[in-house]
CSV table of C-alpha atoms in Angstrom, one decimal:
chain,number,residue,atom,x,y,z
Q,12,MET,CA,50.5,-98.6,-78.4
Q,13,LEU,CA,46.8,-97.9,-78.1
Q,14,ASP,CA,46.9,-98.0,-74.3
Q,15,VAL,CA,49.7,-95.4,-74.3
Q,16,LEU,CA,47.3,-93.2,-76.2
Q,17,PHE,CA,44.5,-93.6,-73.7
Q,18,ASP,CA,46.9,-93.3,-70.7
Q,19,ASP,CA,47.2,-89.6,-71.4
Q,20,VAL,CA,43.4,-89.3,-71.4
Q,21,LYS,CA,43.0,-91.2,-68.2
Q,22,ARG,CA,45.4,-88.9,-66.5
Q,23,MET,CA,43.6,-85.8,-67.6
Q,24,ASN,CA,41.5,-84.0,-65.1
Q,25,LYS,CA,38.1,-82.6,-65.9
Q,26,ARG,CA,39.3,-79.3,-67.1
Q,27,GLN,CA,42.0,-80.7,-69.4
Q,28,PHE,CA,39.4,-83.1,-70.9
Q,29,ILE,CA,36.9,-80.2,-71.5
Q,30,TYR,CA,39.8,-78.4,-73.2
Q,31,GLN,CA,40.5,-81.4,-75.5
Q,32,VAL,CA,36.9,-81.6,-76.5
Q,33,LEU,CA,36.8,-77.8,-77.1
Q,34,SER,CA,40.0,-78.0,-79.2
Q,35,PHE,CA,38.4,-80.6,-81.4
Q,36,GLY,CA,35.3,-78.4,-81.6
Q,37,MET,CA,37.4,-75.4,-82.6
Q,38,ILE,CA,39.1,-77.3,-85.4
Q,39,VAL,CA,35.7,-78.3,-86.8
Q,40,SER,CA,34.4,-74.8,-86.2
Q,41,SER,CA,37.3,-73.2,-88.0
Q,42,ALA,CA,36.7,-75.4,-91.1
Q,43,LEU,CA,33.0,-74.5,-90.9
Q,44,MET,CA,33.6,-70.8,-90.5
Q,45,ILE,CA,36.1,-70.8,-93.4
Q,46,TRP,CA,33.4,-72.5,-95.6
Q,47,LYS,CA,30.7,-70.0,-94.5
Q,48,GLY,CA,33.1,-67.2,-95.1
Q,49,LEU,CA,33.8,-68.3,-98.6
Q,50,MET,CA,30.0,-68.6,-99.1
Q,51,VAL,CA,29.6,-65.0,-98.1
Q,52,VAL,CA,32.6,-63.7,-100.1
Q,53,THR,CA,31.6,-65.4,-103.4
Q,54,GLY,CA,27.9,-65.0,-103.0
Q,55,SER,CA,27.4,-68.7,-103.9
Q,56,GLU,CA,25.8,-71.3,-101.6
Q,57,SER,CA,28.4,-73.8,-102.7
Q,58,PRO,CA,31.6,-72.0,-103.7
Q,59,ILE,CA,33.6,-75.1,-104.3
Q,60,VAL,CA,32.2,-78.1,-106.2
Q,61,VAL,CA,33.5,-81.3,-107.6
Q,62,VAL,CA,32.8,-82.3,-111.2
Q,63,LEU,CA,31.0,-85.7,-111.0
Q,64,SER,CA,30.5,-86.7,-114.6
Q,65,GLY,CA,32.4,-86.5,-117.9
Q,66,SER,CA,29.7,-84.4,-119.6
Q,67,MET,CA,32.1,-81.4,-119.9
Q,68,GLU,CA,35.1,-83.1,-121.4
Q,69,PRO,CA,37.6,-82.1,-122.6
Q,70,ALA,CA,37.3,-78.9,-120.5
Q,71,PHE,CA,36.6,-80.6,-117.2
Q,72,HIS,CA,37.0,-84.1,-116.2
Q,73,ARG,CA,35.5,-86.2,-113.4
Q,74,GLY,CA,37.2,-85.3,-110.2
Q,75,ASP,CA,38.1,-81.7,-111.0
Q,76,LEU,CA,37.6,-79.0,-108.3
Q,77,LEU,CA,35.7,-75.9,-109.4
Q,78,PHE,CA,35.7,-72.4,-107.8
Q,79,LEU,CA,32.4,-70.5,-108.3
Q,80,THR,CA,31.1,-67.0,-107.8
Q,81,ASN,CA,27.6,-65.8,-107.9
Q,82,TYR,CA,27.6,-62.0,-107.7
Q,83,PRO,CA,24.1,-60.6,-108.3
Q,84,ASP,CA,25.3,-57.8,-110.5
Q,85,GLU,CA,27.2,-60.0,-112.9
Q,86,PRO,CA,24.9,-61.3,-115.5
Q,87,VAL,CA,25.1,-64.8,-117.0
Q,88,ARG,CA,26.4,-64.8,-120.5
Q,89,VAL,CA,26.3,-67.3,-123.4
Q,90,GLY,CA,29.4,-69.4,-123.5
Q,91,GLU,CA,30.0,-69.3,-119.7
Q,92,ILE,CA,30.1,-72.5,-117.7
Q,93,VAL,CA,27.6,-72.4,-114.9
Q,94,VAL,CA,26.8,-74.8,-112.1
Q,95,PHE,CA,23.1,-75.1,-111.5
Q,96,LYS,CA,20.6,-77.2,-109.5
Q,97,VAL,CA,17.4,-78.5,-110.9
Q,98,GLU,CA,14.4,-78.1,-108.6
Q,99,GLY,CA,13.8,-81.3,-106.8
Q,100,ARG,CA,17.3,-82.7,-107.2
Q,101,ASP,CA,20.2,-81.6,-105.2
Q,102,ILE,CA,23.0,-82.8,-107.3
Q,103,PRO,CA,24.7,-79.7,-109.0
Q,104,ILE,CA,25.2,-79.9,-112.7
Q,105,VAL,CA,28.1,-78.2,-114.5
Q,106,HIS,CA,27.3,-77.2,-118.1
Q,107,ARG,CA,27.8,-74.4,-120.6
Q,108,VAL,CA,25.1,-71.8,-121.4
Q,109,LEU,CA,23.9,-72.2,-124.9
Q,110,LYS,CA,21.0,-69.7,-125.4
Q,111,LEU,CA,19.9,-66.8,-123.3
Q,112,HIS,CA,16.8,-64.5,-123.3
Q,113,GLU,CA,17.0,-61.3,-121.4
Q,114,LYS,CA,14.2,-58.9,-120.6
Q,115,ASN,CA,14.6,-55.1,-120.0
Q,116,ASN,CA,13.9,-55.6,-116.3
Q,117,GLY,CA,16.9,-57.9,-116.0
Q,118,THR,CA,15.1,-61.3,-115.8
Q,119,VAL,CA,16.9,-63.9,-117.8
Q,120,LYS,CA,16.1,-67.4,-118.9
Q,121,PHE,CA,18.8,-69.6,-120.4
Q,122,LEU,CA,19.4,-73.1,-121.9
Q,123,THR,CA,22.4,-75.2,-121.1
Q,124,LYS,CA,24.2,-78.1,-122.6
Q,125,GLY,CA,27.2,-80.2,-121.6
Q,126,ASP,CA,30.1,-80.0,-124.1
Q,127,ASN,CA,30.4,-83.7,-124.3
Q,128,ASN,CA,26.6,-84.3,-124.6
Q,129,SER,CA,24.8,-84.6,-127.9
Q,130,VAL,CA,21.6,-82.9,-126.7
Q,131,ASP,CA,20.8,-79.9,-124.6
Q,132,ASP,CA,19.7,-80.2,-121.0
Q,133,ARG,CA,16.0,-79.9,-121.5
Q,134,GLY,CA,15.8,-83.6,-120.6
Q,135,LEU,CA,17.4,-82.9,-117.3
Q,136,TYR,CA,15.2,-80.0,-116.2
Q,137,ALA,CA,12.1,-80.4,-114.1
Q,138,GLN,CA,8.8,-81.6,-115.6
Q,139,GLY,CA,7.5,-78.9,-117.9
Q,140,GLN,CA,10.6,-76.6,-117.4
Q,141,LEU,CA,12.2,-75.4,-120.6
Q,142,TRP,CA,14.5,-72.8,-119.4
Q,143,LEU,CA,16.7,-72.1,-116.3
Q,144,THR,CA,16.5,-68.9,-114.3
Q,145,LYS,CA,18.9,-67.0,-112.1
Q,146,LYS,CA,17.6,-68.7,-109.0
Q,147,ASP,CA,18.6,-72.2,-110.2
Q,148,VAL,CA,22.2,-71.0,-110.6
Q,149,VAL,CA,24.7,-72.0,-107.9
Q,150,GLY,CA,27.5,-70.0,-109.5
Q,151,ARG,CA,29.6,-69.3,-112.5
Q,152,THR,CA,32.9,-71.1,-112.8
Q,153,ARG,CA,35.9,-68.9,-112.2
Q,154,GLY,CA,38.8,-71.4,-111.8
Q,155,PHE,CA,39.6,-75.0,-111.4
Q,156,LEU,CA,42.0,-77.5,-109.9
Q,157,PRO,CA,42.4,-80.8,-111.7
Q,158,TYR,CA,42.2,-84.2,-109.9
Q,159,VAL,CA,41.9,-82.7,-106.4
Q,160,GLY,CA,38.2,-83.6,-106.1
Q,161,MET,CA,38.8,-87.3,-106.6
Q,162,VAL,CA,39.2,-87.6,-102.8
Q,163,THR,CA,35.6,-86.4,-102.3
Q,164,ILE,CA,34.4,-88.8,-104.9
Q,165,TYR,CA,36.1,-91.7,-103.2
Q,166,MET,CA,34.8,-90.7,-99.8
Q,167,ASN,CA,31.3,-90.6,-101.1
Q,168,GLU,CA,31.5,-93.9,-102.9
Q,169,TYR,CA,33.2,-95.6,-100.0
Q,170,PRO,CA,31.5,-94.1,-96.9
Q,171,LYS,CA,33.4,-96.5,-94.7
Q,172,PHE,CA,36.7,-94.9,-95.9
Q,173,LYS,CA,35.3,-91.5,-95.0
Q,174,PHE,CA,34.3,-92.6,-91.5
Q,175,ALA,CA,37.6,-94.3,-90.9
Q,176,VAL,CA,39.7,-91.2,-91.9
Q,177,LEU,CA,37.5,-88.8,-90.0
Q,178,GLY,CA,37.3,-91.1,-87.0
Q,179,CYS,CA,41.0,-91.5,-86.8
Q,180,LEU,CA,41.5,-87.7,-87.0
Q,181,ALA,CA,38.9,-87.1,-84.3
Q,182,ILE,CA,40.5,-89.6,-81.9
Q,183,TYR,CA,43.9,-88.2,-82.5
Q,184,VAL,CA,42.9,-84.7,-81.7
Q,185,LEU,CA,40.8,-85.7,-78.7
Q,186,VAL,CA,43.5,-87.8,-77.1
Q,187,HIS,CA,46.7,-85.9,-78.0
Q,188,ARG,CA,47.5,-83.4,-75.3
Q,189,GLU,CA,48.5,-79.9,-76.5
S,27,MET,CA,42.5,-86.2,-53.5
S,28,THR,CA,44.7,-88.6,-51.5
S,29,ASN,CA,45.7,-92.0,-52.8
S,30,GLU,CA,46.8,-94.9,-50.8
S,31,THR,CA,49.5,-95.7,-53.3
S,32,PRO,CA,50.6,-92.8,-55.5
S,33,GLU,CA,49.7,-93.3,-59.2
S,34,VAL,CA,52.8,-94.3,-61.2
S,35,VAL,CA,53.0,-92.0,-64.1
S,36,LYS,CA,54.8,-93.7,-66.9
S,37,ILE,CA,55.5,-92.0,-70.2
S,38,ASN,CA,57.6,-92.3,-73.3
S,39,LYS,CA,60.8,-90.8,-72.1
S,40,TRP,CA,61.8,-89.8,-75.6
S,41,ASP,CA,58.6,-87.8,-76.2
S,42,GLY,CA,59.5,-84.2,-75.0
S,43,ALA,CA,55.9,-83.0,-74.9
S,44,ALA,CA,54.7,-86.0,-72.8
S,45,ALA,CA,57.7,-85.6,-70.5
S,46,LYS,CA,56.9,-81.9,-69.9
S,47,ASN,CA,53.2,-82.7,-69.3
S,48,ALA,CA,54.1,-85.4,-66.8
S,49,ILE,CA,56.5,-83.2,-64.9
S,50,ASP,CA,54.0,-80.3,-64.9
S,51,ASP,CA,51.4,-82.7,-63.4
S,52,ALA,CA,53.8,-83.9,-60.8
S,53,ILE,CA,54.6,-80.3,-59.8
S,54,ARG,CA,50.9,-79.5,-59.6
S,55,GLU,CA,50.5,-82.4,-57.2
S,56,VAL,CA,53.4,-81.1,-55.0
S,57,PHE,CA,51.6,-77.7,-54.7
S,58,THR,CA,48.2,-79.2,-53.8
S,59,GLY,CA,49.7,-82.0,-51.7
S,60,GLU,CA,52.9,-81.4,-49.8
S,61,LEU,CA,52.7,-77.6,-49.8
S,62,LYS,CA,49.0,-77.6,-49.0
S,63,CYS,CA,48.1,-74.8,-51.5
S,64,LYS,CA,44.7,-74.4,-53.1
S,65,GLU,CA,44.7,-74.5,-56.9
S,66,SER,CA,43.1,-71.5,-58.7
S,67,PHE,CA,41.5,-72.3,-62.0
S,68,ALA,CA,40.7,-68.8,-63.1
S,69,LEU,CA,43.3,-68.7,-65.8
S,70,ILE,CA,42.3,-72.0,-67.3
S,71,ASP,CA,38.6,-71.2,-67.0
S,72,GLY,CA,39.2,-68.0,-69.0
S,73,ARG,CA,40.7,-69.9,-71.8
S,74,LEU,CA,37.9,-72.5,-71.7
S,75,PHE,CA,35.3,-69.8,-71.8
S,76,LEU,CA,36.8,-68.2,-74.9
S,77,CYS,CA,37.0,-71.5,-76.6
S,78,ALA,CA,33.4,-72.4,-75.7
S,79,LEU,CA,32.2,-68.9,-76.9
S,80,ALA,CA,34.0,-69.4,-80.3
S,81,VAL,CA,32.5,-72.9,-80.8
S,82,GLY,CA,29.1,-71.4,-79.7
S,83,VAL,CA,29.3,-68.7,-82.4
S,84,ALA,CA,30.1,-71.4,-85.0
S,85,LEU,CA,27.2,-73.6,-83.9
S,86,TYR,CA,24.9,-70.6,-84.0
S,87,ALA,CA,26.0,-69.8,-87.6
S,88,LEU,CA,25.4,-73.4,-88.6
S,89,LEU,CA,22.0,-73.5,-87.0
S,90,TRP,CA,20.9,-70.2,-88.5
S,91,ASP,CA,22.1,-71.1,-92.0
S,92,TYR,CA,20.2,-74.4,-91.7
S,93,LEU,CA,17.0,-72.7,-90.7
S,94,TYR,CA,17.2,-69.8,-93.2
S,95,PRO,CA,19.2,-71.0,-96.3
S,96,PHE,CA,22.0,-69.0,-97.7
S,97,PRO,CA,20.9,-65.8,-99.3
S,98,GLN,CA,18.8,-64.8,-96.3
S,99,SER,CA,21.4,-65.8,-93.8
S,100,ARG,CA,24.1,-63.7,-95.4
S,101,LEU,CA,24.1,-60.9,-92.7
S,102,VAL,CA,24.1,-63.4,-89.8
S,103,LEU,CA,26.9,-65.4,-91.4
S,104,ILE,CA,29.1,-62.3,-91.9
S,105,ILE,CA,28.6,-61.3,-88.3
S,106,CYS,CA,29.4,-64.9,-87.0
S,107,VAL,CA,32.4,-65.5,-89.3
S,108,SER,CA,34.0,-62.1,-88.3
S,109,SER,CA,33.3,-62.6,-84.6
S,110,TYR,CA,34.7,-66.1,-84.8
S,111,PHE,CA,38.0,-65.0,-86.2
S,112,ILE,CA,38.1,-62.1,-83.8
S,113,LEU,CA,37.6,-64.5,-80.9
S,114,MET,CA,40.3,-66.7,-82.2
S,115,SER,CA,42.7,-63.8,-82.3
S,116,ILE,CA,41.7,-62.8,-78.7
S,117,LEU,CA,42.3,-66.5,-77.7
S,118,THR,CA,45.7,-66.5,-79.3
S,119,LEU,CA,46.6,-63.2,-77.5
S,120,TYR,CA,45.3,-64.6,-74.3
S,121,THR,CA,47.3,-67.8,-74.4
S,122,THR,CA,50.5,-66.0,-75.5
S,123,PHE,CA,50.4,-63.0,-73.2
S,124,LYS,CA,48.2,-63.8,-70.3
S,125,GLU,CA,48.8,-67.6,-69.8
S,126,LYS,CA,52.4,-67.7,-71.0
S,127,GLY,CA,52.9,-71.4,-70.4
S,128,ILE,CA,51.6,-71.2,-66.8
S,129,PHE,CA,50.2,-74.6,-65.9
S,130,VAL,CA,49.4,-74.1,-62.2
S,131,VAL,CA,48.3,-71.2,-60.1
S,132,ALA,CA,48.1,-72.0,-56.4
S,133,ARG,CA,47.0,-69.9,-53.5
S,134,GLU,CA,48.4,-70.3,-50.0
S,135,LYS,CA,47.5,-68.6,-46.7
S,136,VAL,CA,50.6,-67.9,-44.6
S,137,SER,CA,50.2,-66.0,-41.3
S,138,ASN,CA,47.9,-63.2,-42.5
S,139,ASN,CA,49.0,-63.1,-46.1
S,140,THR,CA,47.7,-64.8,-49.2
S,141,ARG,CA,50.5,-65.8,-51.5
S,142,THR,CA,50.0,-66.7,-55.1
S,143,TRP,CA,52.4,-69.1,-56.8
S,144,GLU,CA,52.5,-69.4,-60.5
S,145,ALA,CA,54.5,-72.1,-62.1
S,146,SER,CA,55.2,-72.0,-65.9
S,147,SER,CA,57.4,-74.2,-67.9
S,148,TYR,CA,58.7,-74.7,-71.4
S,149,VAL,CA,60.9,-77.1,-73.3
S,150,LYS,CA,62.7,-76.3,-76.5
S,151,LYS,CA,62.1,-78.7,-79.3
S,152,HIS,CA,64.5,-81.6,-79.4
S,153,ASP,CA,66.2,-80.4,-76.2
S,154,ASP,CA,66.1,-82.3,-73.0
S,155,LYS,CA,66.2,-79.3,-70.7
S,156,TYR,CA,63.1,-78.6,-68.7
S,157,ASN,CA,62.8,-74.9,-67.8
S,158,LEU,CA,60.7,-74.1,-64.9
S,159,VAL,CA,59.9,-70.6,-63.7
S,160,LEU,CA,58.2,-70.1,-60.3
S,161,VAL,CA,56.7,-66.7,-59.5
S,162,MET,CA,55.4,-65.8,-56.1
S,163,ARG,CA,53.2,-62.8,-55.5
S,164,ASP,CA,52.2,-61.8,-52.0
S,165,SER,CA,49.4,-59.6,-50.7
S,166,SER,CA,51.6,-56.6,-50.4
S,167,GLY,CA,52.1,-56.7,-54.2
S,168,ARG,CA,55.7,-58.0,-54.2
S,169,THR,CA,56.8,-60.4,-56.8
S,170,ARG,CA,59.6,-62.9,-56.5
S,171,GLU,CA,60.8,-65.2,-59.2
S,172,ALA,CA,63.0,-68.3,-59.4
S,173,SER,CA,63.8,-70.6,-62.2
S,174,VAL,CA,65.3,-74.0,-62.7
S,175,ASN,CA,66.8,-75.3,-65.9
S,176,LYS,CA,67.6,-79.0,-65.7
S,177,SER,CA,67.5,-82.0,-67.9
S,178,PHE,CA,64.6,-84.3,-67.8
S,179,ALA,CA,67.0,-87.0,-66.6
S,180,ASN,CA,66.9,-85.3,-63.1
S,181,PHE,CA,63.3,-86.2,-62.7
S,182,ILE,CA,62.5,-89.1,-64.8
S,183,ASP,CA,64.1,-92.5,-64.4
S,184,THR,CA,65.2,-94.8,-67.2
S,185,ASN,CA,61.8,-96.6,-67.3
S,186,GLY,CA,60.0,-93.3,-68.0
S,187,THR,CA,58.5,-93.0,-64.6
S,188,VAL,CA,58.4,-89.7,-62.9
S,189,VAL,CA,60.1,-89.9,-59.6
S,190,GLN,CA,57.9,-87.8,-57.3
S,191,THR,CA,60.4,-87.4,-54.5
S,192,LEU,CA,62.9,-85.7,-56.8
S,193,ILE,CA,60.2,-83.3,-57.9
S,194,VAL,CA,59.1,-82.6,-54.3
S,195,ASN,CA,62.7,-81.9,-53.3
S,196,GLU,CA,63.2,-79.5,-56.2
S,197,ILE,CA,60.0,-77.6,-55.6
S,198,THR,CA,60.5,-77.4,-51.9
S,199,LYS,CA,64.0,-75.9,-52.5
S,200,LEU,CA,62.5,-73.2,-54.8
S,201,TYR,CA,59.6,-72.6,-52.4
S,202,ASN,CA,61.9,-72.1,-49.4
S,203,SER,CA,64.3,-69.9,-51.3
S,204,LEU,CA,61.4,-67.7,-52.4
S,205,SER,CA,59.7,-67.6,-49.0
S,206,SER,CA,62.9,-66.9,-47.1
S,207,GLU,CA,64.1,-64.2,-49.4
S,208,LYS,CA,61.0,-62.3,-48.5
S,209,LYS,CA,61.7,-62.5,-44.8
S,210,GLU,CA,65.2,-61.3,-45.1
S,211,LYS,CA,64.1,-58.0,-46.7
């Protein structure tokens, strides 16, 4: 069965082969452009994140998919669930805002805590950092889908599975004509 | 490209798309071989150019965003995303209206005329009828068209091999009918 797949490729002339490669490129580009488009529309550098830990139970569980926005003219408020990144670590953390200080010129500093944690996040912040600022925020949670993110968690825990799935998809697109 | 022994093209006879592609390829060989026409790649190259441009825009956006992380790259991203989707629409319009299923465009010099032959085909899903439309344009601007609507079984034997001679006969019939109609008028 495998050689039937490759028969089609062998019979392709140069132009058809270039078109197959470009078709594959366009599928990847479309996904990329949709992602970048979402980034621009929501204002967040990562508009869709997966919850990785159980620190926000029972609101969010591990494997939930979150939709974020990060509009500059919408201030962060206490009680909102925000996704932030600590300087030096690039794993985003999803926790609730506990305390907030706001100056007249609009600068804010706030403290967060996971619903399921017993202490606030000061232990998670960078060395010497006691408050988070707007620039640490990736976005505010606007909506969620349960369980959907488990696929991403599996793909990250079993990289071979990820490469196998992506590899098969790539080969299928490259070889299948029209 | 002349072969000593012609390549035996064997496909899954139940796969409609593969059968159409196999017959299209065989017809292309008839035009470049027996009928001694020169294939023109302008149409296909146009499509390849549009695709390459779209992928280029996407890669540019990726690179720019990598070099200047998100908030700064916002304007460039907006431009790239919109132009990407505009290019995709142009590409869809191009394939639907300009290409229209044409799989070979061949040019032929006859006496002092240059004739352009365009062959396009389509198969309906789950139908075994292969529809071929052959259009001839000559230098005086006249267009003639002929079509054939036959089952795959007329060209592909029970093993799934395309029988080249049957294709040659069919195409030659169409070619002659289109060429001679012109002379009568």
